[in-house]
C-alpha positions in Angstrom: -30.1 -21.0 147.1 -27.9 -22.2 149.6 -28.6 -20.6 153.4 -25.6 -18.0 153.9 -26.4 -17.9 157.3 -25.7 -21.6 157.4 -22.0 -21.9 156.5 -20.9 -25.5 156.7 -18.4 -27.3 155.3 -16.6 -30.4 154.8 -13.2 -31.3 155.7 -11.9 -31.5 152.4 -14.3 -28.5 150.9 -12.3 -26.5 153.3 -8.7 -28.0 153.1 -9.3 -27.4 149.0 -10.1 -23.7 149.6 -6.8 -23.5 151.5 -4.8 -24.7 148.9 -5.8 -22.6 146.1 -4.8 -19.2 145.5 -5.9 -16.1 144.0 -8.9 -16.2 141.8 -9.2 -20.0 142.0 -10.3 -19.6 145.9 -13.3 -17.9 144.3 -14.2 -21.0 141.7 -13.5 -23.4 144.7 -16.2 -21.4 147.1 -19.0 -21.2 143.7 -18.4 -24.7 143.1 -18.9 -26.0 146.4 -22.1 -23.8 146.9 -23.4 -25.1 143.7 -22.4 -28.7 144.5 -24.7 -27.9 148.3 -27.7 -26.8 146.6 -28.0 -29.9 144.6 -29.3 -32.9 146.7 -26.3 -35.8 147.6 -26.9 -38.9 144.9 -24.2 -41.9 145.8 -24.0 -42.4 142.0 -22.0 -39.2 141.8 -19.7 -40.4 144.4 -16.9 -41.3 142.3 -14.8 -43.3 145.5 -17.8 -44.1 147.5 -17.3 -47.8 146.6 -14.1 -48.2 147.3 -13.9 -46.3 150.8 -16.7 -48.5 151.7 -14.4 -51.3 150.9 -11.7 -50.5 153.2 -14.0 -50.2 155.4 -15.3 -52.9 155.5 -12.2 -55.4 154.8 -10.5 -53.6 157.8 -13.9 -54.6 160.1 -13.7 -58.3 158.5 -9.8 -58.4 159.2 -10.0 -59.5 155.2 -8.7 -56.2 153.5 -7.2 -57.8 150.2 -10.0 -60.2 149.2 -12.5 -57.1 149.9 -10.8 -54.5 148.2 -9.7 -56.4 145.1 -14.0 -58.0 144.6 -14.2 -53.8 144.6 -11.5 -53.2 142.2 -13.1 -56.3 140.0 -16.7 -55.4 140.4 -15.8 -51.4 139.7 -17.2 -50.2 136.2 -14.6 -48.9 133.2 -14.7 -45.5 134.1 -13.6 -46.5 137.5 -11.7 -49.8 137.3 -8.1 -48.1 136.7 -8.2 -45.7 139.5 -10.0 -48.0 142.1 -6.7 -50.5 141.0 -4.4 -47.7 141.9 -5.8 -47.2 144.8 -5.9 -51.1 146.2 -2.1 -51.2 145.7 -1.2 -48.2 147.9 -3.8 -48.9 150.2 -2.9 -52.6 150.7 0.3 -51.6 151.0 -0.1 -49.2 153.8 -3.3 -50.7 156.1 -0.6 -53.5 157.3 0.1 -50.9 159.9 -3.4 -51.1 161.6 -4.1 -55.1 161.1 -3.9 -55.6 164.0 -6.9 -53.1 165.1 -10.3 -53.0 166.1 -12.7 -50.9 164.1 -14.7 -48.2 166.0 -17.8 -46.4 164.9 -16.7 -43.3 162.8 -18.3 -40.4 164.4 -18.5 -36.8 163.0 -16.8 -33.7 164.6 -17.4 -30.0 163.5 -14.9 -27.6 164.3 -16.6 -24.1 164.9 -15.0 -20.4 164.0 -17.3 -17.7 164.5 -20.5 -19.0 162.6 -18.6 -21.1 160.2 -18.6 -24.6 160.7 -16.1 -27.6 158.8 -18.2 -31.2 159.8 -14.9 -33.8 160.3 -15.6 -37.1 159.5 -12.7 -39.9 159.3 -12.9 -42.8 156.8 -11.8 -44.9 160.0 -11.5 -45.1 163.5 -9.4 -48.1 164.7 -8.1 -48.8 168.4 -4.9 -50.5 168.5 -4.0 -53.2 171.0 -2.3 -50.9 173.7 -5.3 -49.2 173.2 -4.6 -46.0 171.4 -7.1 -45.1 169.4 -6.7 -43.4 165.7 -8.7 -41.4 163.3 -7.7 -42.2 159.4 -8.8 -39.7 156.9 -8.1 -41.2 153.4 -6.8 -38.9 150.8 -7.7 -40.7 147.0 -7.4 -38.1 144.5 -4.9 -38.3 141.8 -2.5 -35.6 142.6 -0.2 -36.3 145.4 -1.3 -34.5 148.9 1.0 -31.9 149.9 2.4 -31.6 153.8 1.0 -27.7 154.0 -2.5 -29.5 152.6 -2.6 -32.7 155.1 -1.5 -30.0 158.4 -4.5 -28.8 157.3 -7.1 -31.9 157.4 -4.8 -33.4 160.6 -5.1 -29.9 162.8 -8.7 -29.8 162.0 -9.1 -33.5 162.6 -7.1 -32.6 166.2 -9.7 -29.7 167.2 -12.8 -32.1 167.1 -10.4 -34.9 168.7 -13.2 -35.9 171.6 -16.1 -35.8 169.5 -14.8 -38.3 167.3 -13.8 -40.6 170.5 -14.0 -40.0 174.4 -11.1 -40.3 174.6 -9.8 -38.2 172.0 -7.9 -39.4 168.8 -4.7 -39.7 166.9 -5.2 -37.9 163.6 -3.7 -39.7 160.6 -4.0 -38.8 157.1 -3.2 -41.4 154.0 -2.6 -41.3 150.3 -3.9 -43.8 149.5 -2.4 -44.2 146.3 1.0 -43.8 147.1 0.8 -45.6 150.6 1.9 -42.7 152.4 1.0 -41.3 155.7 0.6 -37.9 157.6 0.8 -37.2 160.9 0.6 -34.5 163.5 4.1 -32.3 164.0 4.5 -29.3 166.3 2.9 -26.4 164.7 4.2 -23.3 163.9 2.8 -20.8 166.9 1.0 -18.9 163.9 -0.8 -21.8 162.6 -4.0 -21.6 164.7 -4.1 -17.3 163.7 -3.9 -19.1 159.9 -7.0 -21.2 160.2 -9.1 -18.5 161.8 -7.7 -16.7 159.6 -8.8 -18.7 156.5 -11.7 -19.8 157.9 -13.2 -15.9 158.4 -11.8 -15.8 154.3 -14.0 -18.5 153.2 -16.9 -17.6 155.4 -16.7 -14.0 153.6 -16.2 -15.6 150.1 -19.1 -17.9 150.9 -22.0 -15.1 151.7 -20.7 -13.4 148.2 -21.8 -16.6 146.5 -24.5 -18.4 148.6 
């Protein structure tokens, strides 16, 4: 059983929970403990090939030729998605070409005993030195603003762990080569995520 005094979870475990509602938060919270208990097995990473592909065509300055050997080398089950995903995605990393790629660190935004462990697909500085966190978004349904404010407030709060010199959160979907960034939040916001985060962490010792 997972340790319920031990409540951590991930960036997009957590921005999930948010966006359900009603009974479905429940199913989101069972299903994540479930998915904790069992050990992680890249197999079962259904997108760990091709973030590791942007990855690394954005630290070789080479993103097309890298991401299309992934989309050619990608089994049947995957080859249709991970094509989806090189269009929007090679339509939209024009914007940091010309970048340097920085280690990716993790961040964990705390509330209470709760923790959500931030970690972006990319960090990249740009020439006049402005640095940028890039959490990629590569699930099928489109990302919703209320959903992204989510992942890019989050990604703010842990801002200096991820650089020292803090970041600029950006969040893509990547299949339809759009991007998220940071607007001025409602005054309410930060009572919602405390709010949501002492919800989960409630819904989580239920289950774990």
């Amino acid at each position: 059983m997972a340790n319920s005094s031990k409540c951590h979870v991930s960036l997009f475990e957590f921005m999930n929970y948010v966006r359900a509602a009603g009974p479905a938060r429940l199913s989101v919270v069972t299903g994540q403990v479930a998915q904790g208990n069992e050990p992680y097995t890249p197999a079962r990473d259904f997108y760990r090939r091709f973030l590791l592909a942007a990855r690394q065509g954005r630290q070789m300055n080479n993103d097309r030729d890298v991401i299309q050997r992934a989309v050619d080398n990608a089994p049947p089950s995957k080859a249709a998605n991970y094509a989806q995903l090189a269009e929007g995605w090679l339509r939209w990393v024009s914007q940091i070409g010309d970048t340097q790629v920085l280690p990716a660190r993790t961040g964990r935004w705390r509330a209470s005993d709760m923790a959500v462990k931030v970690t972006p697909n990319l960090v990249v500085q740009h020439p006049d030195g402005r640095v940028e966190a890039i959490r990629m978004y590569v699930r099928v349904e489109p990302l919703e603003r209320e959903a992204a404010d989510v992942m890019l407030w989050l990604m703010q709060q842990v801002a200096e762990q991820l650089h020292p010199d803090g970041v600029s959160p950006v969040v893509v979907d990547v299949r339809r080569g759009i991007d998220f960034r940071s607007l001025e939040q409602d005054p309410g916001f930060v009572a919602w995520m405390h709010s949501e985060a002492a919800a989960y962490r409630a819904m989580w010792t239920m289950v774990a």
